[in-house]
C-alpha atoms as one frame of an Amber mdcrd trajectory, in Angstrom:
protein
  27.416  12.994  -7.000  30.712  14.786  -7.669  31.328  17.859  -5.655  33.264
  20.885  -6.799  35.761  23.160  -4.734  35.560  26.803  -4.919  38.055  26.856
  -7.804  35.482  24.645  -9.708  37.678  21.661  -9.916  35.816  18.421  -9.508
  36.057  16.763  -6.034  35.683  13.100  -5.810  35.860  12.538  -2.091  32.635
  11.264  -0.576  30.380  13.806   1.072  30.531  14.107   4.882  28.098  15.331
   7.382  29.619  18.891   7.483  29.303  19.114   3.619  25.415  18.557   4.295
  25.038  21.173   6.977  26.900  23.644   4.928  24.580  23.232   1.923  21.630
  23.194   4.017  22.593  26.045   6.080  22.157  24.386   9.334  24.476  22.970
  11.874  25.944  19.445  11.973  23.816  18.746  15.089  20.802  19.547  13.143
  21.636  17.211  10.229  22.357  14.455  12.767  18.797  15.132  14.157  17.118
  14.908  11.060  18.749  11.753  10.070  18.030  10.109  13.627  15.044  11.656
  14.999  13.136  13.413  12.096  10.060  14.115  13.844  11.745  16.326  16.300
  12.820  18.769  13.379  10.640  21.310  11.759   9.389  20.266   8.360  10.764
  23.108   6.604  14.407  22.520   8.122  14.066  18.677   7.449  12.979  19.162
   3.777  16.172  21.318   3.310  18.624  18.813   4.875  17.011  15.984   2.921
  17.535  17.799  -0.316  20.997  18.454   0.685  21.584  14.675   1.392  20.243
  13.865  -2.067  22.029  16.321  -3.991  25.296  15.364  -2.276  24.643  11.771
  -2.454  25.540  11.540   1.079  25.399   8.293   3.000  25.390   8.134   6.730
  28.359   6.397   8.327  26.210   3.473   9.939  28.924   2.134  12.176  29.226
   5.623  13.845  25.722   6.316  13.971  25.152   2.871  15.912  28.002   4.027
  18.331  26.303   7.354  19.037  22.774   6.375  19.008  22.567   2.565  19.753
  20.788   2.227  16.509  21.892   0.585  13.212  19.922   2.914  10.982  18.535
   0.011   9.260  14.867  -1.010   9.114  13.477  -4.517   8.288  10.482  -5.117
   6.046   8.733  -8.545   5.808   6.656  -8.756   2.665   4.870 -11.571   0.651
   6.722 -12.245  -2.465   4.348 -11.063  -5.085   4.359  -8.650  -8.113   0.657
  -7.713  -7.554   0.405  -3.777  -7.790  -0.981  -3.166  -4.357   1.486  -5.009
  -2.085   4.447  -4.139  -4.505   3.481  -0.435  -4.503   3.168  -0.387  -0.525
   6.539  -1.929  -0.381   8.137   0.736  -2.546   6.355   3.645  -0.724   7.718
   2.255   2.856  11.131   1.840   1.353  11.117   5.509  -0.072   9.859   6.849
   2.975  12.438   5.238   5.230  15.404   6.206   2.640  14.170   9.943   2.535
  14.711  10.227   6.328  18.293   8.427   6.076  17.420   4.796   6.967  18.441
   1.926   4.699  15.974  -1.171   4.549  16.447  -4.793   4.528  13.608  -6.756
   2.979  12.742 -10.380   3.747  10.294 -11.698   1.053   8.108 -14.808   2.035
   6.303 -17.174  -0.376   3.380 -17.436   2.424   2.579 -15.812   5.540   2.177
 -17.947   8.525   3.108 -17.830  12.222   6.429 -19.792  11.512   7.360 -17.910
   8.257   6.928 -14.583   9.849   9.017 -15.524  12.874  11.600 -16.987  10.932
  11.783 -13.507   8.914  11.890 -11.501  12.173  14.969 -13.688  13.450  16.806
 -13.057  10.363  16.242  -9.395  10.434  17.131  -9.197  14.189  20.563 -10.812
  13.381  21.099  -7.796  10.958  20.700  -5.486  14.099  17.580  -3.737  12.649
  16.032  -0.954  14.696  12.333  -1.990  14.003  10.326  -4.064  11.470   7.251
  -3.229   9.344   5.375  -6.352   8.386   3.050  -6.320   5.132   0.400  -8.856
   6.070  -2.479  -8.756   3.581  -3.516 -12.540   4.406  -5.757 -13.832   6.941
  -3.011 -16.626   7.776  -0.711 -13.764   8.835  -2.705 -12.826  12.017  -1.168
 -15.613  14.291   2.244 -14.759  13.395   1.596 -11.007  14.365   0.370 -12.121
  17.844   3.728 -13.872  18.543   6.320 -11.306  18.105   9.212 -10.449  20.227
   7.833  -8.006  22.917  11.010  -5.851  22.878  10.995  -5.479  18.848   9.343
  -2.225  17.526   6.784  -3.582  14.945   4.144  -1.968  12.871   1.882  -3.923
  10.499   0.364  -2.784   7.017  -2.910  -4.227   5.767  -3.312  -6.366   8.606
  -6.508  -7.718  10.453  -8.545  -5.881  13.078  -7.508  -7.728  16.352  -3.633
  -7.257  16.018  -1.533  -6.035  19.126   0.784  -3.985  17.148  -0.016  -0.586
  15.310  -1.665  -0.973  12.036  -1.839   1.250   8.987  -4.326   0.186   6.056
  -6.405   1.568   3.471 -10.005   1.837   4.321 -10.952  -0.929   1.669 -14.734
  -0.992   3.093 -15.025   2.686   2.419 -13.492   2.270  -0.999 -15.986  -0.489
  -1.979 -18.950   1.543  -0.504 -18.019   4.401  -2.717 -17.923   2.215  -5.877
 -21.113   0.506  -4.944 -22.994   4.029  -4.312 -21.646   5.570  -7.425 -23.218
   2.754  -9.550 -26.500   2.790  -7.649 -26.469   6.518  -8.188 -26.580   5.897
 -11.881 -29.813   4.157 -11.758 -28.674   0.571 -11.600 -31.105  -1.841  -9.717
 -27.987  -3.633  -7.970 -24.472  -4.378  -8.380 -22.664  -7.634  -8.963 -19.344
  -8.172  -7.347 -16.282  -9.857  -8.681 -13.867 -10.469  -5.468 -10.364 -11.267
  -4.928  -9.186 -14.797  -3.076 -10.708 -15.940   0.084  -7.631 -15.494   2.166
  -6.928 -11.986   1.166  -8.145  -9.499   3.919  -8.440  -6.624   1.304 -10.902
  -8.766  -0.737 -13.044  -9.713   2.371 -13.225  -5.967   3.448 -14.112  -4.924
   0.002 -16.959  -7.538  -0.191 -18.125  -6.246   3.253 -18.444  -2.552   1.945
 -20.215  -3.673  -1.239 -22.634  -5.704   0.694 -23.160  -3.155   3.298 -24.568
  -0.588   0.691 -26.694  -2.832  -1.022 -28.284  -4.010   2.129 -28.739  -0.587
   3.704 -30.503   0.489   0.430 -32.724  -2.727   0.370 -31.312  -3.829  -2.810
 -30.806  -7.358  -4.000 -27.327  -8.911  -2.910 -26.172 -11.270  -5.750 -23.830
 -13.987  -4.841 -20.223 -12.686  -4.951 -17.581 -14.356  -7.479 -14.287 -15.089
  -6.354 -11.066 -14.652  -8.621  -7.434 -14.783  -8.110  -6.488 -10.884  -8.779
  -5.553 -11.965 -12.502  -6.924 -10.745 -15.710  -7.347 -14.337 -16.733  -9.768
 -14.956 -13.698 -11.573 -11.531 -14.531 -12.107 -12.949 -18.050 -13.358 -16.248
 -17.134 -15.754 -14.985 -14.514 -16.639 -12.115 -16.678 -17.870 -14.411 -19.388
 -20.424 -15.764 -16.838 -21.796 -12.398 -15.882 -21.672 -11.373 -19.472 -24.276
 -14.008 -20.460 -26.707 -12.838 -17.927 -28.796  -9.996 -19.139 -29.689  -8.847
 -15.916 -26.332  -7.862 -15.099 -25.839  -4.160 -15.645 -23.353  -2.969 -12.997
 -20.112  -4.814 -11.686 -17.678  -3.794  -9.028 -14.322  -5.610  -9.582 -12.227
  -6.296  -6.835  -9.007  -5.130  -8.514  -8.103  -3.253 -11.857  -6.309  -6.517
 -13.325  -9.701  -8.652 -13.051 -11.640  -5.515 -14.450  -9.297  -5.722 -17.454
 -10.228  -9.332 -18.153 -13.933  -8.479 -17.511 -13.943  -5.673 -20.037 -12.827
  -8.262 -22.618 -15.293 -10.834 -21.705 -18.121  -8.144 -21.985 -16.750  -6.980
 -25.366 -16.386 -10.594 -26.771 -20.221 -11.090 -25.662 -21.404  -8.109 -27.588
 -22.242  -5.969 -24.404 -21.046  -2.476 -24.606 -19.435  -0.713 -21.570 -20.769
   1.587 -20.265 -23.945   1.475 -22.316 -25.050  -2.109 -21.254 -22.993  -2.711
 -18.433 -21.032  -0.271 -16.107 -17.619  -1.564 -14.542 -15.628  -0.253 -11.598
 -12.317  -1.471 -10.617 -10.098  -1.093  -7.535  -6.525   0.166  -7.252  -6.161
   2.775 -10.153  -3.011   1.057 -11.721  -1.078   3.377 -14.115  -2.724   1.655
 -17.035  -6.304   2.036 -15.709  -6.987   5.390 -17.598  -5.773   3.581 -20.998
  -8.054   0.855 -20.752 -10.842   0.414 -23.393 -12.713   2.362 -22.117 -10.740
   4.207 -19.463 -11.840   2.478 -16.056 -13.481   3.943 -13.236 -11.876   2.810
 -10.233 -10.848   3.239  -6.543  -7.358   4.790  -6.016  -5.397   3.496  -3.109
  -2.931   6.205  -1.515   0.160   3.864  -0.953   2.414   6.978  -0.575   0.323
   7.815   2.324   0.342   4.452   3.808   4.054   4.217   3.458   4.602   7.646
   5.383   1.995   6.569   8.117   3.886   3.092   8.526   7.079   4.682   8.966
   6.015   7.384  11.427   4.237   4.742  13.422   7.626   2.570  13.495   9.511
   5.716  14.611   7.063   6.271  17.515   7.421   2.768  18.317  11.023   2.871
  18.392  10.645   5.901  20.811   9.026   4.084  23.302   5.267   4.639  22.476
   3.608   0.981  23.058  -0.099   1.886  22.543  -1.629  -0.035  19.717  -3.008
   2.301  16.870  -5.037   1.708  13.637  -4.645   4.382  11.019  -7.136   4.224
   7.910  -6.061   5.810   4.827  -9.106   7.116   2.767  -9.278   5.817  -0.738
 -10.650   8.149  -3.634 -13.179   7.059  -6.292 -11.737   8.057  -9.858 -14.598
   8.297 -12.119 -13.862   7.648 -16.100 -15.588   6.334 -18.934 -16.570   2.883
 -17.911 -19.521   3.766 -15.695 -22.627   5.349 -17.222 -26.659   5.358 -16.566
 -28.375   2.132 -16.377 -29.922   1.137 -19.571 -33.519   1.825 -19.970
């Protein structure tokens, strides 16, 4: 962004730390503290400084920062290579939280998550002198890699399993699935069918746990869950099987994309939503409110996940070594795809 002098003439010289301090009305030391240890600064002051950083398009001198603090100002993120809404949104929100606090981000995308691939990705990031690493680990196969990381490297995992020796941030998938299931039962449906995600995905398995737990606690029949691959195509193909069964009046679908395919399958079979069959999805993708009918779904707060992961990593970088597991609560968003059970 171009700055202007007191005379109003454009100034093309890049902003420096002092420019940020002057605009924010704080000392240069406070600006430095916000960029290097944001949790040690009051929220009001931090927000003012970060607003000045954005307005001036200020980029910290990473070489100077490393000389002063011993840190590079770069964080590493290991992620699965996917365009799926959940992982992609989580990655974006982590990167946004880091950048708002003055950190740059280096991303290592993996085709598969395994002990070997995670260790190799971490080695590549360490060669870039990253200060810490966040690992998105939504697959069961990632667990072994998370148990064999360098002990001197600050690491936080996102969407990882429960027996992991590093801090973990994840959406409470069981709670979200339970809310979806209770919502359908409250509308008078005798039971709820489930179309879940792939077997190796932790989120898919936790959602099955939450769905099954509610049905068992209520003494309701527990149908055998179907397993898709997160795509609308699999939702459509499996939805055709459910649409052919007149006893199916309520379906909890493991993500919104499969729910989209399910809605088409029901429509083609002549079964109305929600008059004949109620459908709930998971994720609350931006298009969910524009499905036909608008989709009742479970919203994941990806921004909160990103902020928690970043703050936990800062704690880890500051020397806090106690493992922690932070659950982010999902929200049920009720729209027009659910209604009373047919008489």
